[in-house]
CSV table of C-alpha atoms in Angstrom, one decimal:
chain,number,residue,atom,x,y,z
A,1,MET,CA,-47.4,-39.3,-26.1
A,2,ASN,CA,-49.5,-36.4,-24.8
A,3,ARG,CA,-48.5,-32.8,-23.6
A,4,ASN,CA,-48.0,-34.3,-20.0
A,5,GLU,CA,-46.5,-37.1,-20.3
A,6,ASN,CA,-43.8,-34.6,-22.1
A,7,VAL,CA,-43.6,-32.2,-19.5
A,8,VAL,CA,-43.1,-35.2,-16.3
A,9,ALA,CA,-40.3,-37.0,-18.5
A,10,ARG,CA,-38.5,-34.3,-19.9
A,11,PRO,CA,-36.5,-33.6,-16.4
A,12,GLN,CA,-35.6,-38.2,-16.2
A,13,LYS,CA,-34.4,-37.8,-19.7
A,14,ASN,CA,-32.4,-34.4,-20.0
A,15,PRO,CA,-29.3,-34.3,-17.6
A,16,SER,CA,-29.2,-30.4,-17.9
A,17,TYR,CA,-31.8,-30.2,-16.2
A,18,LYS,CA,-30.7,-30.0,-12.5
A,19,ASN,CA,-28.7,-27.1,-13.8
A,20,LEU,CA,-31.5,-24.9,-14.4
A,21,GLY,CA,-32.8,-22.0,-12.2
A,22,LEU,CA,-35.6,-22.2,-10.3
A,23,PHE,CA,-37.3,-19.7,-12.3
A,24,HIS,CA,-36.7,-22.1,-15.4
A,25,ARG,CA,-38.1,-25.1,-13.6
A,26,ILE,CA,-40.8,-23.2,-12.2
A,27,TRP,CA,-41.6,-22.2,-16.4
A,28,ILE,CA,-41.0,-25.4,-17.4
A,29,HIS,CA,-44.6,-26.5,-14.9
A,30,ARG,CA,-46.2,-23.4,-14.8
A,31,GLU,CA,-49.7,-25.5,-15.6
A,32,SER,CA,-49.1,-27.5,-12.2
A,33,TYR,CA,-48.2,-24.1,-10.4
A,34,LEU,CA,-51.1,-22.6,-11.4
A,35,LEU,CA,-53.2,-25.2,-10.8
A,36,MET,CA,-51.7,-24.9,-7.0
A,37,LEU,CA,-52.2,-21.4,-6.9
A,38,PRO,CA,-55.4,-20.4,-5.2
A,39,PHE,CA,-54.2,-23.1,-2.5
A,40,LEU,CA,-50.2,-21.2,-2.4
A,41,VAL,CA,-52.3,-17.9,-1.3
A,42,LEU,CA,-54.5,-19.2,0.7
A,43,PHE,CA,-51.9,-21.3,2.7
A,44,SER,CA,-49.4,-18.0,2.7
A,45,VAL,CA,-51.9,-15.5,3.8
A,46,PHE,CA,-53.8,-17.7,6.8
A,47,THR,CA,-50.7,-20.0,7.8
A,48,LEU,CA,-47.2,-18.5,6.5
A,49,LEU,CA,-48.3,-14.8,7.7
A,50,PRO,CA,-49.3,-15.0,11.2
A,51,ILE,CA,-46.3,-17.2,11.9
A,52,PHE,CA,-43.9,-14.9,10.8
A,53,SER,CA,-45.8,-12.1,11.9
A,54,ALA,CA,-46.1,-13.6,15.5
A,55,ILE,CA,-42.0,-14.4,15.4
A,56,ALA,CA,-41.1,-11.0,14.8
A,57,LEU,CA,-43.8,-9.6,17.3
A,58,SER,CA,-42.1,-11.9,19.9
A,59,PHE,CA,-39.0,-9.3,19.6
A,60,THR,CA,-41.5,-6.5,20.6
A,61,ASN,CA,-43.4,-4.7,23.3
A,62,PHE,CA,-46.7,-4.9,22.2
A,63,ASN,CA,-49.6,-3.9,23.8
A,64,MET,CA,-52.5,-3.4,21.1
A,65,LEU,CA,-52.8,0.3,22.1
A,66,GLU,CA,-49.1,1.4,20.8
A,67,MET,CA,-46.9,1.2,18.3
A,68,PRO,CA,-44.7,-2.4,18.7
A,69,ARG,CA,-41.3,-1.3,20.2
A,70,TRP,CA,-37.9,-3.4,19.5
A,71,VAL,CA,-36.6,-5.2,22.5
A,72,GLY,CA,-35.0,-7.9,21.1
A,73,TRP,CA,-34.2,-11.3,22.6
A,74,LEU,CA,-35.5,-9.5,26.0
A,75,ASN,CA,-39.5,-11.7,26.0
A,76,TYR,CA,-37.3,-14.6,25.6
A,77,ILE,CA,-34.6,-14.4,28.6
A,78,ARG,CA,-37.7,-13.2,30.5
A,79,LEU,CA,-39.7,-16.6,29.5
A,80,LEU,CA,-37.0,-19.0,29.9
A,81,LEU,CA,-35.2,-17.6,32.6
A,82,ASP,CA,-37.5,-15.4,35.0
A,83,ASP,CA,-41.1,-16.9,34.5
A,84,GLN,CA,-41.5,-19.6,37.5
A,85,ILE,CA,-45.2,-20.0,36.1
A,86,PHE,CA,-43.6,-21.0,32.4
A,87,LEU,CA,-41.9,-23.9,33.5
A,88,GLN,CA,-45.2,-25.0,35.6
A,89,VAL,CA,-47.3,-24.9,32.3
A,90,LEU,CA,-44.2,-26.1,30.5
A,91,LYS,CA,-44.3,-29.2,32.5
A,92,ASN,CA,-48.2,-29.8,31.4
A,93,THR,CA,-48.0,-29.2,28.2
A,94,LEU,CA,-45.4,-31.9,28.3
A,95,VAL,CA,-47.6,-34.5,30.4
A,96,PHE,CA,-50.2,-33.4,28.1
A,97,ALA,CA,-48.4,-34.6,25.2
A,98,PHE,CA,-46.5,-37.6,26.6
A,99,ILE,CA,-49.7,-39.0,28.3
A,100,THR,CA,-52.4,-38.0,26.4
A,101,GLY,CA,-51.0,-37.9,22.8
A,102,PRO,CA,-49.5,-41.8,23.2
A,103,ILE,CA,-52.4,-42.9,25.0
A,104,SER,CA,-55.2,-41.5,22.7
A,105,TYR,CA,-52.8,-42.8,19.8
A,106,VAL,CA,-53.0,-46.2,20.9
A,107,LEU,CA,-56.5,-46.7,21.7
A,108,SER,CA,-57.6,-44.9,18.3
A,109,PHE,CA,-55.3,-47.6,16.1
A,110,MET,CA,-56.8,-50.7,18.9
A,111,LEU,CA,-60.8,-49.5,18.2
A,112,ALA,CA,-60.4,-48.8,14.3
A,113,TRP,CA,-59.0,-52.8,14.3
A,114,PHE,CA,-61.6,-53.8,16.4
A,115,ILE,CA,-64.2,-51.9,14.4
A,116,ASN,CA,-62.8,-52.9,11.1
A,117,ASP,CA,-64.0,-57.0,11.4
A,118,PHE,CA,-67.9,-56.0,11.8
A,119,GLY,CA,-69.8,-55.4,8.7
A,120,PRO,CA,-70.6,-52.3,6.8
A,121,THR,CA,-73.5,-51.4,8.5
A,122,MET,CA,-71.9,-52.1,12.4
A,123,ARG,CA,-68.7,-50.2,11.4
A,124,SER,CA,-70.8,-46.7,10.3
A,125,PHE,CA,-72.9,-47.3,13.5
A,126,LEU,CA,-69.3,-48.3,15.7
A,127,THR,CA,-67.4,-45.5,14.1
A,128,LEU,CA,-70.0,-42.3,14.4
A,129,VAL,CA,-70.2,-43.3,18.4
A,130,PHE,CA,-66.6,-43.3,18.9
A,131,TYR,CA,-66.1,-40.1,17.2
A,132,GLY,CA,-69.2,-38.9,18.3
A,133,PRO,CA,-67.3,-36.8,21.4
A,134,THR,CA,-65.0,-34.9,18.7
A,135,LEU,CA,-68.4,-34.0,17.3
A,136,ALA,CA,-70.2,-33.0,20.0
A,137,GLY,CA,-68.2,-29.8,20.6
A,138,ASN,CA,-68.8,-28.6,24.5
A,139,VAL,CA,-70.8,-31.3,25.8
A,140,PHE,CA,-67.3,-32.1,27.5
A,141,PHE,CA,-69.3,-30.2,30.3
A,142,ILE,CA,-71.3,-32.9,31.4
A,143,TRP,CA,-67.6,-34.4,32.7
A,144,THR,CA,-68.0,-31.1,35.4
A,145,PHE,CA,-71.2,-33.1,36.7
A,146,ILE,CA,-69.3,-36.1,36.8
A,147,PHE,CA,-66.4,-34.7,39.2
A,148,SER,CA,-68.4,-32.3,40.8
A,149,GLY,CA,-67.5,-31.5,44.1
A,150,ASP,CA,-70.4,-32.2,46.2
A,151,TYR,CA,-72.6,-34.7,47.2
A,152,TYR,CA,-74.4,-34.9,44.1
A,153,GLY,CA,-71.7,-34.8,41.5
A,154,LEU,CA,-71.8,-38.6,40.1
A,155,LEU,CA,-68.4,-39.7,40.6
A,156,ASN,CA,-68.9,-38.6,44.4
A,157,GLY,CA,-72.2,-40.4,44.7
A,158,TRP,CA,-71.3,-43.7,43.2
A,159,LEU,CA,-67.9,-44.1,45.5
A,160,ILE,CA,-69.9,-42.7,48.9
A,161,ASN,CA,-72.9,-45.7,48.1
A,162,LEU,CA,-69.9,-48.1,47.6
A,163,GLY,CA,-68.5,-47.2,50.9
A,164,ILE,CA,-65.3,-46.5,49.6
A,165,LEU,CA,-65.4,-42.5,50.6
A,166,ARG,CA,-67.0,-40.7,53.4
A,167,GLU,CA,-66.7,-37.3,52.5
A,168,PRO,CA,-67.0,-36.0,48.6
A,169,ILE,CA,-63.9,-34.7,47.3
A,170,ASP,CA,-63.4,-31.6,45.5
A,171,TRP,CA,-62.1,-33.2,42.1
A,172,ILE,CA,-61.7,-30.2,40.1
A,173,GLY,CA,-61.0,-27.3,42.6
A,174,ASP,CA,-58.2,-29.8,44.8
A,175,THR,CA,-54.9,-28.7,42.8
A,176,ASN,CA,-54.5,-32.9,44.1
A,177,TYR,CA,-56.6,-34.2,40.9
A,178,VAL,CA,-57.4,-31.4,39.0
A,179,LEU,CA,-54.9,-31.8,36.0
A,180,SER,CA,-55.8,-36.0,36.2
A,181,VAL,CA,-59.2,-34.7,35.9
A,182,VAL,CA,-58.8,-32.5,32.7
A,183,LEU,CA,-56.3,-35.7,31.6
A,184,VAL,CA,-59.3,-38.1,31.6
A,185,VAL,CA,-61.3,-35.5,29.5
A,186,GLN,CA,-58.6,-34.9,26.9
A,187,ILE,CA,-58.3,-38.7,26.3
A,188,TRP,CA,-62.1,-39.4,25.9
A,189,LEU,CA,-61.9,-35.9,23.4
A,190,SER,CA,-59.5,-36.6,21.2
A,191,PHE,CA,-60.9,-39.8,19.3
A,192,GLY,CA,-60.4,-37.4,15.9
A,193,ALA,CA,-58.8,-37.1,12.6
A,194,GLY,CA,-56.3,-39.8,13.3
A,195,PHE,CA,-59.2,-42.1,14.3
A,196,LEU,CA,-61.1,-41.7,10.6
A,197,ALA,CA,-57.5,-42.1,9.2
A,198,PHE,CA,-57.2,-45.5,11.1
A,199,ILE,CA,-60.6,-46.6,9.8
A,200,ALA,CA,-59.5,-45.4,5.9
A,201,GLY,CA,-56.9,-47.5,6.1
A,202,PHE,CA,-57.6,-50.7,7.2
A,203,GLN,CA,-60.2,-50.2,4.2
A,204,SER,CA,-57.6,-49.3,1.7
A,205,ILE,CA,-55.5,-52.9,2.5
A,206,ASP,CA,-55.0,-55.5,-0.2
A,207,ARG,CA,-56.8,-58.4,1.3
A,208,SER,CA,-55.0,-60.7,-1.1
A,209,LEU,CA,-52.0,-60.0,1.4
A,210,TYR,CA,-53.5,-61.9,4.1
A,211,GLU,CA,-54.0,-64.7,2.0
A,212,ALA,CA,-50.9,-64.8,0.5
A,213,ALA,CA,-49.3,-64.2,4.0
A,214,VAL,CA,-51.4,-67.5,5.1
A,215,ILE,CA,-49.5,-69.4,2.5
A,216,ASP,CA,-46.2,-68.1,4.0
A,217,GLY,CA,-47.0,-69.1,7.4
A,218,VAL,CA,-48.7,-66.3,9.3
A,219,ARG,CA,-51.0,-67.9,11.9
A,220,ASN,CA,-52.6,-65.6,14.2
A,221,ARG,CA,-53.8,-62.3,14.1
A,222,TRP,CA,-51.0,-60.6,15.7
A,223,GLN,CA,-48.2,-61.8,13.2
A,224,GLU,CA,-50.8,-60.6,10.4
A,225,LEU,CA,-51.1,-57.5,12.3
A,226,TRP,CA,-47.0,-57.0,12.6
A,227,TYR,CA,-46.6,-57.8,9.1
A,228,ILE,CA,-49.0,-56.8,7.2
A,229,THR,CA,-51.0,-54.4,8.6
A,230,LEU,CA,-48.8,-51.8,10.0
A,231,PRO,CA,-46.4,-51.7,7.0
A,232,SER,CA,-49.4,-51.4,4.8
A,233,MET,CA,-50.9,-48.4,7.1
A,234,ALA,CA,-47.5,-46.6,6.9
A,235,PRO,CA,-48.9,-43.4,5.6
A,236,GLN,CA,-52.0,-43.1,8.1
A,237,LEU,CA,-49.8,-44.5,11.1
A,238,LEU,CA,-47.9,-41.1,10.1
A,239,PHE,CA,-50.6,-39.0,10.0
A,240,GLY,CA,-51.8,-39.8,13.0
A,241,ALA,CA,-49.4,-39.0,15.1
A,242,VAL,CA,-49.1,-35.8,13.9
A,243,MET,CA,-52.2,-34.8,14.4
A,244,GLN,CA,-52.8,-36.4,17.6
A,245,ILE,CA,-49.3,-35.1,19.1
A,246,GLY,CA,-49.8,-31.9,17.7
A,247,ALA,CA,-53.3,-32.0,19.0
A,248,SER,CA,-52.0,-32.7,22.8
A,249,PHE,CA,-49.3,-29.6,22.3
A,250,GLY,CA,-52.5,-27.6,21.8
A,251,VAL,CA,-54.9,-28.4,24.4
A,252,SER,CA,-56.0,-25.4,25.8
A,253,GLU,CA,-60.5,-25.3,25.4
A,254,VAL,CA,-61.0,-27.9,27.5
A,255,ILE,CA,-58.7,-27.2,30.3
A,256,LYS,CA,-60.5,-23.4,31.0
A,257,ALA,CA,-64.3,-25.4,30.5
A,258,VAL,CA,-63.5,-28.1,33.2
A,259,ALA,CA,-60.5,-26.5,35.5
A,260,GLY,CA,-61.2,-22.3,35.2
A,261,PHE,CA,-59.0,-19.8,33.6
A,262,PRO,CA,-56.7,-19.6,34.6
A,263,SER,CA,-56.4,-22.8,36.8
A,264,ARG,CA,-56.1,-23.0,40.6
A,265,GLY,CA,-52.6,-21.9,41.0
A,266,TYR,CA,-52.2,-22.6,37.3
A,267,THR,CA,-51.8,-26.5,38.4
A,268,ALA,CA,-53.5,-27.8,35.1
A,269,ASP,CA,-52.8,-24.6,32.6
A,270,THR,CA,-50.6,-25.3,29.7
A,271,ILE,CA,-48.9,-23.5,27.2
A,272,GLY,CA,-51.8,-22.7,24.9
A,273,THR,CA,-53.9,-21.6,27.9
A,274,TYR,CA,-50.7,-19.4,29.1
A,275,ILE,CA,-50.8,-17.6,25.9
A,276,ASN,CA,-54.1,-16.5,26.0
A,277,ASP,CA,-53.3,-15.5,29.7
A,278,TYR,CA,-51.0,-13.0,28.4
A,279,GLY,CA,-52.4,-12.3,24.7
A,280,VAL,CA,-56.3,-11.8,25.7
A,281,VAL,CA,-56.1,-11.1,29.3
A,282,ARG,CA,-53.1,-8.6,29.9
A,283,PHE,CA,-52.8,-7.7,26.0
A,284,GLU,CA,-48.8,-8.2,26.3
A,285,MET,CA,-48.8,-9.6,22.6
A,286,GLY,CA,-44.9,-9.3,22.5
A,287,TYR,CA,-44.3,-11.8,25.2
A,288,ALA,CA,-47.4,-13.8,24.2
A,289,CYS,CA,-46.0,-14.4,20.6
A,290,ALA,CA,-42.4,-15.4,22.3
A,291,ILE,CA,-44.3,-18.3,24.5
A,292,ALA,CA,-46.3,-19.3,21.1
A,293,VAL,CA,-43.1,-19.2,19.2
A,294,VAL,CA,-41.5,-21.7,22.0
A,295,LEU,CA,-44.9,-23.8,21.7
A,296,PHE,CA,-44.7,-23.8,17.7
A,297,LEU,CA,-40.5,-25.2,18.0
A,298,MET,CA,-41.8,-27.9,20.6
A,299,MET,CA,-44.3,-29.3,18.0
A,300,VAL,CA,-41.9,-28.9,15.2
A,301,GLY,CA,-39.1,-30.9,16.7
A,302,THR,CA,-41.2,-33.4,18.3
A,303,ASN,CA,-43.1,-34.0,15.1
A,304,LYS,CA,-39.5,-34.6,13.2
A,305,VAL,CA,-38.6,-37.0,16.3
A,306,ILE,CA,-41.8,-39.2,16.0
A,307,MET,CA,-41.8,-39.2,11.8
A,308,LYS,CA,-38.2,-40.2,11.9
A,309,LEU,CA,-39.0,-42.9,14.9
A,310,LEU,CA,-41.8,-44.0,13.2
A,311,LYS,CA,-40.1,-44.0,9.5
A,312,GLY,CA,-37.7,-46.3,11.3
A,313,LEU,CA,-40.0,-49.1,12.3
A,314,LEU,CA,-42.2,-49.4,9.5
């Protein structure tokens, strides 16, 4: 038995291992912690430090020119009890999270399921086609031409030629339509990491499971999907759900590009754009951090609920 096997087996065979202190356990597994050290340092500096800094600044009044001044819970009281615009952007954020997130999640899975039946060449081509919007960066500006509010707008031109409209509609400038337009653009952009995870998940399923399922009485694709595919792809489904819902909570750039910053009457703004409004434009960093902390807690809570639901189903 080699050295690594000794290290792994020791905690299971020694009943006193559970009674060891934290530092003693770390010393026993010091080789593993040394391997993880570079990642732990980078993760602490670029992820944990900004989060704890934002939490600390959310209890201050900080304008980037003067030293932060402690105000306690004042930013949160103002945010939750005296900010009507925050309630508007909170509603829009929830609309994005619970409409674009589930729709893009289901569409990503169904497209990956559809593409999986093709050969390697066609599967690679179709994967590139459907993942293209995510790679294309600012190409979503094309949607401002499609939804342009004059006669030259592509959608207005089609509807007028078909006789459905007599006058063009200002899709982006009208507060009745702008949120729907941004939702469509966001769904178009949302085929990202979750889609690729589903493609990889389909390729990793053992094909012999399907042959055994046929012998056991599975007769159609839907039964294969329910009894074989979904249980076999549980890790990819959890990963895709976390990524899609998390991305939906943080939507901001597409809103600024399509609807303006801020949008008319904050009709299409989300918490993400509201953070930019207070942090970058007004330089009220303490208040912006309080908004960011609320968004962070919403994302963590939602992800935990989703993971619990999916683990129960799968």
